[in-house]
Coordinates of C-alpha atoms and ligand atoms in Angstrom, one line a residue:
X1 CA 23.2 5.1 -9.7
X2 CA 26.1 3.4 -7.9
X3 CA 25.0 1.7 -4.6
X4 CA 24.5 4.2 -1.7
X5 CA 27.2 3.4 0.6
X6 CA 25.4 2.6 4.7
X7 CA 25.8 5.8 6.7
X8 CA 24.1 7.8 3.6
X9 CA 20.7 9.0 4.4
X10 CA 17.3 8.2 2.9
X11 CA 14.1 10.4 3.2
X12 CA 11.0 9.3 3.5
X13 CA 8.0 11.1 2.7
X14 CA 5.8 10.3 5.2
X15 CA 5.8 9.4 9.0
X16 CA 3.0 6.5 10.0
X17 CA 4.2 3.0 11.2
X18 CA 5.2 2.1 7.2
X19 CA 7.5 4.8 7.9
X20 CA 8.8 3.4 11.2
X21 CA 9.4 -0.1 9.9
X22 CA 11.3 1.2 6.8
X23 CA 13.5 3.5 9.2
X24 CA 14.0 0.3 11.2
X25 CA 15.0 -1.8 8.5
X26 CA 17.2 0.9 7.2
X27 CA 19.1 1.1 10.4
X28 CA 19.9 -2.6 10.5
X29 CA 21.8 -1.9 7.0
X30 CA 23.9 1.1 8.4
X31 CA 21.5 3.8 7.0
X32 CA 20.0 7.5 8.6
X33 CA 16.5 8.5 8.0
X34 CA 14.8 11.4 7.6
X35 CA 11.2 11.8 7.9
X36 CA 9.5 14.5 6.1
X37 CA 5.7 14.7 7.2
X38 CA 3.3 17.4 8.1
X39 CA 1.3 15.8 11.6
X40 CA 3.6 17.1 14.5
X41 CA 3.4 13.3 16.0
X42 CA 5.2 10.8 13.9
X43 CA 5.5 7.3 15.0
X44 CA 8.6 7.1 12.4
X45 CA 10.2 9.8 13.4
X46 CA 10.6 8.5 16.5
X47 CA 13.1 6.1 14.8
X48 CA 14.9 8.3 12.6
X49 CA 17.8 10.8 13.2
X50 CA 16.2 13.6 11.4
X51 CA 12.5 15.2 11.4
X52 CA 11.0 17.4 8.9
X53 CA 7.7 18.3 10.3
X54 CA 6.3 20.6 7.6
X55 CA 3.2 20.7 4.5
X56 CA 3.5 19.1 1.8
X57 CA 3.0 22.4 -0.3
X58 CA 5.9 23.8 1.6
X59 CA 9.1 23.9 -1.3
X60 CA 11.7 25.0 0.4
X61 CA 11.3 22.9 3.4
X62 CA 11.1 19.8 0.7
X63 CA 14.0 21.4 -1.1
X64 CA 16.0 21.7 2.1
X65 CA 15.2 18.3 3.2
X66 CA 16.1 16.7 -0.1
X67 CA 19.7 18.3 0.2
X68 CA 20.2 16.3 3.4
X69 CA 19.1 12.6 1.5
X70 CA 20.6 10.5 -0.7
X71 CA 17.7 8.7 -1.6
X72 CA 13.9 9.7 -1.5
X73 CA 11.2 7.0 -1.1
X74 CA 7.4 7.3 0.2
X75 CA 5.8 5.7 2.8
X76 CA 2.2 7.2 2.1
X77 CA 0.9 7.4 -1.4
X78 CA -1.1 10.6 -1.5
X79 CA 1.7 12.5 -1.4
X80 CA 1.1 15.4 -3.5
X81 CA 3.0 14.6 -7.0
X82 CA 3.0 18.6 -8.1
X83 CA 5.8 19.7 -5.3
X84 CA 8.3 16.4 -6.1
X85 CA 9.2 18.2 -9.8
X86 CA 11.3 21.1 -7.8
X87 CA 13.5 17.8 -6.5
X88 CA 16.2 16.4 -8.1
X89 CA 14.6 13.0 -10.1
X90 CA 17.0 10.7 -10.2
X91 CA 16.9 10.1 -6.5
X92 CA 13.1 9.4 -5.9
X93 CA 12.6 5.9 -5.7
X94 CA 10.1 4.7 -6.8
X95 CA 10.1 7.7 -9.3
X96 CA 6.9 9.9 -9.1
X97 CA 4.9 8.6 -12.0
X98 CA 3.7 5.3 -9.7
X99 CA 2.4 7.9 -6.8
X100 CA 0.8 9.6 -10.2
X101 CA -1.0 6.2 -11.4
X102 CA -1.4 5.2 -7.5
X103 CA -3.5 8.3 -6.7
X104 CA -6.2 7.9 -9.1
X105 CA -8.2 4.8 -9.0
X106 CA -9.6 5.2 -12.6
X107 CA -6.0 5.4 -14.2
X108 CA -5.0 3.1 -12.1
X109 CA -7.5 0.9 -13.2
X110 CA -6.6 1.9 -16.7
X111 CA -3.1 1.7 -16.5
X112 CA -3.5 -1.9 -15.5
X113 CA -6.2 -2.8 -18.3
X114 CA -3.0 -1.7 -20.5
X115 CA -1.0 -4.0 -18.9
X116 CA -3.1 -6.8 -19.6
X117 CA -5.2 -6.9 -16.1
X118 CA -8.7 -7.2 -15.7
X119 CA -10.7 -5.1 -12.7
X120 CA -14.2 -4.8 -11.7
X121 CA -16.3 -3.2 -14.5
X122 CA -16.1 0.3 -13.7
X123 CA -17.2 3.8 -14.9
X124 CA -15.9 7.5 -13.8
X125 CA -17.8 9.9 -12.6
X126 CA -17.1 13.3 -12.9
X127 CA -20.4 15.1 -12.2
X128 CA -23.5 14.3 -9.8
X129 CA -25.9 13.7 -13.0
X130 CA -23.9 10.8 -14.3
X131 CA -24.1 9.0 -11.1
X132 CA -27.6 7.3 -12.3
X133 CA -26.7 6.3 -15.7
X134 CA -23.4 4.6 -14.1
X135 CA -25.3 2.9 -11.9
X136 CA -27.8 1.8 -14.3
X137 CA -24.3 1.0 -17.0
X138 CA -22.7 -1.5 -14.7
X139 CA -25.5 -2.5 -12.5
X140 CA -26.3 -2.9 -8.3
X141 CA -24.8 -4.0 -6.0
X142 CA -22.1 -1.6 -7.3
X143 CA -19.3 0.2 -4.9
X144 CA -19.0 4.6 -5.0
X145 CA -15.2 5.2 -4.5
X146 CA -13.5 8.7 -4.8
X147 CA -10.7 8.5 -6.9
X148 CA -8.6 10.3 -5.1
X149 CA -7.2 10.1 -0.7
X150 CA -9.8 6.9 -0.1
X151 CA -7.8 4.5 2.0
X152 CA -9.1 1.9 4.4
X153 CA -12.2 1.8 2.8
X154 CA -12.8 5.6 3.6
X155 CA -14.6 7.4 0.5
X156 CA -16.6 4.7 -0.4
X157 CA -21.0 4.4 -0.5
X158 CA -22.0 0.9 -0.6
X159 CA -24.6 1.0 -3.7
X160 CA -27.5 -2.0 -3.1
X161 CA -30.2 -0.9 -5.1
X162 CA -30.7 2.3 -7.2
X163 CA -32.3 4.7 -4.8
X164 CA -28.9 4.3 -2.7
X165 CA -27.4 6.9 -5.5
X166 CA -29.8 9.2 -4.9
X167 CA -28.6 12.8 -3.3
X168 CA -24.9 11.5 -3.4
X169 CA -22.6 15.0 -4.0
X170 CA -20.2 13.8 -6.2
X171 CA -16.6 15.7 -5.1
X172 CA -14.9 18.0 -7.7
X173 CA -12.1 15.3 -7.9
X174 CA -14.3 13.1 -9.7
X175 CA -15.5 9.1 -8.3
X176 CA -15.9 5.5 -9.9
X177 CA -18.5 3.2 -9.7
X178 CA -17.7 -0.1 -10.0
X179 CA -19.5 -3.4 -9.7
X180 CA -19.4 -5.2 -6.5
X181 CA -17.8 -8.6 -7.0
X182 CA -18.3 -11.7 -5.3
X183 CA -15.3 -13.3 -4.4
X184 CA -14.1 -16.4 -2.9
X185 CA -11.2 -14.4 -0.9
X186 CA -9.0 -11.6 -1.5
X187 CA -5.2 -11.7 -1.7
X188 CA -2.2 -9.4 -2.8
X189 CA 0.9 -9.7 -4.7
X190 CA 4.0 -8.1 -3.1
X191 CA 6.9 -7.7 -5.3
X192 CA 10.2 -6.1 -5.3
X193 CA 11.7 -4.4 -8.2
X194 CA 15.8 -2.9 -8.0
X195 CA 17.7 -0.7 -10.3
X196 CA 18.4 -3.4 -12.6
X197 CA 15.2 -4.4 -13.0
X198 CA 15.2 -7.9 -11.5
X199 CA 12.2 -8.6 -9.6
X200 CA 10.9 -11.1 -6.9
X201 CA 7.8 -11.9 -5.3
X202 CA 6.8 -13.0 -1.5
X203 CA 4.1 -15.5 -1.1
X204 CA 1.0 -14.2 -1.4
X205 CA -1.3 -14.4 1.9
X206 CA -5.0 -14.6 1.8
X207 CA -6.2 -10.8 3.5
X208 CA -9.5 -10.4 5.6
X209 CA -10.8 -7.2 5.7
X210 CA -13.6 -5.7 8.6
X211 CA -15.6 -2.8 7.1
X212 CA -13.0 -2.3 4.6
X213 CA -9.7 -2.3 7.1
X214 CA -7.3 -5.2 6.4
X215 CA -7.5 -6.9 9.7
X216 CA -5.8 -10.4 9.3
X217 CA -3.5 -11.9 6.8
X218 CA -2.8 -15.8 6.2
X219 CA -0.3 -18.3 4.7
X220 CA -1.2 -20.7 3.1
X221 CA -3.7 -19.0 0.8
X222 CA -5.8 -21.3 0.0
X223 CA -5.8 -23.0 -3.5
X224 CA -8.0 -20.5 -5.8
X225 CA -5.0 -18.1 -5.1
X226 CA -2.4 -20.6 -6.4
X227 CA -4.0 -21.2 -9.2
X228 CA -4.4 -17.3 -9.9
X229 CA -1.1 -16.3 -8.5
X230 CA 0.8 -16.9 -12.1
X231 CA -1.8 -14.6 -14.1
X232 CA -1.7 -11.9 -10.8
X233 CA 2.2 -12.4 -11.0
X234 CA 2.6 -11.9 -14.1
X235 CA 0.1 -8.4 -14.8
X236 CA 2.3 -7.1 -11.5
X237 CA 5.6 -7.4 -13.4
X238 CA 4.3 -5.8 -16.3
X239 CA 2.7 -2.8 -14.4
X240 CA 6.1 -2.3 -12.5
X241 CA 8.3 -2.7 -15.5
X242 CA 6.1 -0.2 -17.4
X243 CA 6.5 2.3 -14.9
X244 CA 9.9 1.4 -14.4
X245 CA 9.5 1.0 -11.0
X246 CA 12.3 0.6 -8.2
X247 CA 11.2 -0.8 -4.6
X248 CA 8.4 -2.9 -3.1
X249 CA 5.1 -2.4 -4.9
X250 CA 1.4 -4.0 -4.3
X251 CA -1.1 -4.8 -6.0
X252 CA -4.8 -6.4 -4.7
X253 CA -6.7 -8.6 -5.9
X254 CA -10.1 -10.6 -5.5
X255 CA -10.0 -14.1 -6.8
X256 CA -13.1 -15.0 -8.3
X257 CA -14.6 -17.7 -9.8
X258 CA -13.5 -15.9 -13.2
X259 CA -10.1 -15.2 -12.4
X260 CA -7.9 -12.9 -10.7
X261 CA -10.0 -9.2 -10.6
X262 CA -7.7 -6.6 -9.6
X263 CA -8.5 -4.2 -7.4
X264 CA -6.0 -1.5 -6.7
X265 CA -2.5 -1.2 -6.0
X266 CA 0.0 0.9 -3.7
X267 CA 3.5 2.1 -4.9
X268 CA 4.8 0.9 -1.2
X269 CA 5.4 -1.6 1.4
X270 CA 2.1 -2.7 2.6
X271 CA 0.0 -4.1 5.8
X272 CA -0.3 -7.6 3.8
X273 CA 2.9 -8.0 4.0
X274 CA 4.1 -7.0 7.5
X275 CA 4.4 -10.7 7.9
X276 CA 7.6 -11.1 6.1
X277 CA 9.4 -9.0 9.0
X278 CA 9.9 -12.4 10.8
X279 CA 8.0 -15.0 8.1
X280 CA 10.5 -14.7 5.3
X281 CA 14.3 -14.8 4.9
X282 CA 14.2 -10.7 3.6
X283 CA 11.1 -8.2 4.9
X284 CA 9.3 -6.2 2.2
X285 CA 10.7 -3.3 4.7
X286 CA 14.9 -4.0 4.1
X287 CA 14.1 -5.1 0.5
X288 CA 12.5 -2.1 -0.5
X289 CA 15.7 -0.3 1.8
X290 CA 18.0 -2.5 -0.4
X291 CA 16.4 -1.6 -4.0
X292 CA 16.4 2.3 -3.3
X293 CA 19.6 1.7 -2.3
X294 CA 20.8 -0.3 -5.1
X295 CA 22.1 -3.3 -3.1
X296 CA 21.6 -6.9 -4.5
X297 CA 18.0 -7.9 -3.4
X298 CA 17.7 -10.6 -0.4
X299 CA 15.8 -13.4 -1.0
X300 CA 12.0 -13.6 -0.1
X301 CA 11.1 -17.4 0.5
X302 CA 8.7 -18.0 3.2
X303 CA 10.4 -19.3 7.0
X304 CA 7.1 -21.7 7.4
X305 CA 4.0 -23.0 5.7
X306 CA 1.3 -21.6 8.2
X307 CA 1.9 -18.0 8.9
X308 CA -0.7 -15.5 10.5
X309 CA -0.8 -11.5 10.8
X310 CA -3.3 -9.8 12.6
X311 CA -3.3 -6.1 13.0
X312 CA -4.5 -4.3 16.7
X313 CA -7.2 -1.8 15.6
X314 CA -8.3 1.2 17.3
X315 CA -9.4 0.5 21.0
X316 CA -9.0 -3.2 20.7
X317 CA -7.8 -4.6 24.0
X318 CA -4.7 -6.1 24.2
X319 CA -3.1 -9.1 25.8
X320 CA 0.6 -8.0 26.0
X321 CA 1.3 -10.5 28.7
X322 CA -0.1 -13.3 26.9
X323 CA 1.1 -12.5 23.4
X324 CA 5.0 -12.2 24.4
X325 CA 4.3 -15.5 26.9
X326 CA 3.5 -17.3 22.9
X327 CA 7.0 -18.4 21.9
X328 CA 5.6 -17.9 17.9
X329 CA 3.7 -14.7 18.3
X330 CA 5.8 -11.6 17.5
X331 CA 4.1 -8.0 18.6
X332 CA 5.0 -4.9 16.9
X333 CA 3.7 -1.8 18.3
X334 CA 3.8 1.6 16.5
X335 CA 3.7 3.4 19.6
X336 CA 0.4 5.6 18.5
X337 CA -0.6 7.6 21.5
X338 CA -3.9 7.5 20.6
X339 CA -6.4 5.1 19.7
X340 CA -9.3 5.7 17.6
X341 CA -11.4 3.9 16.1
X342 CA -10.0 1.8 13.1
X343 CA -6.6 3.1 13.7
X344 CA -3.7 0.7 13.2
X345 CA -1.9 0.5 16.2
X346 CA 0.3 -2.4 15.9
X347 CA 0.4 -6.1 14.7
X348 CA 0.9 -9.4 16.0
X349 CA 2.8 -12.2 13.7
X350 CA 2.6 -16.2 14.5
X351 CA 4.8 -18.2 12.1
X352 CA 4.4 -21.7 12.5
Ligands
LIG1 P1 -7.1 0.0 1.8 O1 -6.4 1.3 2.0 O2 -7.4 -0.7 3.1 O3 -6.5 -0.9 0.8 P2 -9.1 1.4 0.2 O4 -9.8 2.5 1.0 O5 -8.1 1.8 -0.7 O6 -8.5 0.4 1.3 P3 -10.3 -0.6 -1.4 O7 -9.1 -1.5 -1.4 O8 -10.8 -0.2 -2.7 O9 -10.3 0.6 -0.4 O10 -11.6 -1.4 -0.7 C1 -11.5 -1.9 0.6 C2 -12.1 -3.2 0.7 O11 -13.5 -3.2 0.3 C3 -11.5 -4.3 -0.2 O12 -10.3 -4.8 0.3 C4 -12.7 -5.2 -0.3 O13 -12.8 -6.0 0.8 C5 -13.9 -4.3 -0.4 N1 -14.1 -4.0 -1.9 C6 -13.6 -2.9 -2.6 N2 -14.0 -3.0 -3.8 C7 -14.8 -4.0 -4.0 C8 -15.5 -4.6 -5.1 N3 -15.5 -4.0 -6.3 N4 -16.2 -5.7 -4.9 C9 -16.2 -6.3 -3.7 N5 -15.6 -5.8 -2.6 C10 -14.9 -4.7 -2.7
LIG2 MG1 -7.3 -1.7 -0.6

């Protein structure tokens, strides 16, 4: 594919704040947006000339959508991969086998082990009487995951001893149990992968999470990541040149005392990287707008040693007044109308 001149339009399957950020970034370059999503209230397409508000399941609305983009990307990875085949291929970027991998924790897992990666000892589970001999297999303190729709630590049981696995209903789509690591600190690897294959990597920021929502991510990581980044690097490329991937892609980790242990990945832009907006010379958000697009790629050094993101959860007060009086803080708000509990709602860069 030639590059896609700015004024053509690029769908986005999707419509949360990922969404928005793209669409922003994509506006800077010359580009329209359309948003295809099924919730009626879309933060992104707030941003974006065009709004599909229908289901996922619905193929003509898809179909008729698709005729008005030029490119196809995702902002959300469980969107259904079965309704994409009626589309034309060649312009989803990334192309639908990542969601495919993405959406399954124990291929993903798999897919990764191929690729020379190393996660938490895990086992599926596709019935409720194989849930004990997993747990005795790999051991407690242990971690029950669905494969499939867990995000922000949703469809997960913390397993501490045995009897915690008693009575659990094991869902028709199947779970994994894996062992529950200790790690000195978690951190991703956010890469960017275009047509021709040449990819690039932002710094990688050490990630807090509170009861399994990212809440904070900070550079400098400290030095356990460096000395893990290379291996971590290096099984990222491999999984995105195996599935031939086009756009920003991440993949978590836990660094541990016996190397980098992934953890799962997500064929998007991602929270952890909401820094680079203002902390690095190109955002994940226009890099992954220039791949799709088949621009040349902008480079992704950091703009400052010490760099912090923290994200505004649910109810969370905030202090507008004081952020913007910060001369280093930059506050993005997604413009949610809502706020529940553990909903993102915004974030809040400082760099420097
Ligand atoms: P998100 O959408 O926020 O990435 P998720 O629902 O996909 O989350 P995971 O990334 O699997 O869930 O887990 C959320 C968090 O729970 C992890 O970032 C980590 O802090 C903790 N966690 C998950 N798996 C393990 C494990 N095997 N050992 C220790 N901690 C874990
Ligand atoms: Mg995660």
């Amino acid at each position: 594919m030639s590059a896609l001149p700015p004024g053509s339009t690029i769908g986005i399957l999707g419509g949360g704040q990922l969404g928005r950020m793209l669409a922003m970034s994509a506006a800077q370059l010359g580009y329209r947006c359309h948003i295809f999503a099924p919730e009626r209230d879309s933060v992104a397409a707030e941003v974006c000339a065009s709004f599909t508000n229908a289901g996922w399941h619905d193929s003509e609305a898809l179909i008729d959508f698709a005729r008005d983009c030029d490119v196809i990307t995702y902002e959300f990875e469980n969107v259904p991969v079965g309704p994409l085949e009626k589309l034309p291929q060649e312009r989803l970027a990334p192309g639908p086998r990542a969601l495919e991998v993405a959406q399954d924790r124990v291929r993903e897992k798999r897919f990764v082990q191929d690729a020379g990666g190393t996660p938490a000892d895990f086992v599926a589970i596709d019935h409720d009487s194989e849930l004990a001999d997993a747990v005795l297999r790999i051991g407690v303190p242990g971690i029950l995951k669905t494969r499939r729709d867990g995000y922000d630590g949703k469809g997960q049981w913390a397993i501490n001893e045995r009897a915690d696995a008693q009575g659990i209903r094991i869902p028709e789509s199947g779970c994994v149990y894996e062992a529950r690591l200790n790690f000195e600190c978690e951190f991703s690897v956010i890469l960017v992968r275009g047509r021709d294959g040449e990819v690039r990597f932002w710094d990688s920021t050490r990630n807090r999470h509170d009861d399994g929502i990212l809440a904070h991510s900070e550079l400098p990581a400290p030095a356990i990541v460096h000395t893990q980044l290379e291996r971590a690097r290096g099984m990222a490329r491999k999984v995105a040149d195996a599935l031939g991937y086009v756009g920003v892609l991440t993949l978590e980790f836990f660094a541990t005392a016996n190397g980098p242990i992934f953890n799962e990945m997500a064929p998007r832009v991602h929270n952890s990287g909401h820094w680079t907006i203002e902390g690095a010379r190109t955002s994940q958000f226009e890099n992954h707008i220039r791949a799709i697009c088949g621009l040349p790629l902008g480079a992704t050094d950091s703009l400052a040693k010490t760099i912090v993101m923290d994200n505004l959860i649910g109810k969370q007060a905030l202090d507008l007044a004081g952020h913007l009086a910060d001369p280093r803080a930059h506050v993005h708000l997604y413009g949610k109308s809502e706020a529940r509990a553990g909903r993102k709602m915004g974030h809040i860069t400082r760099v420097g």
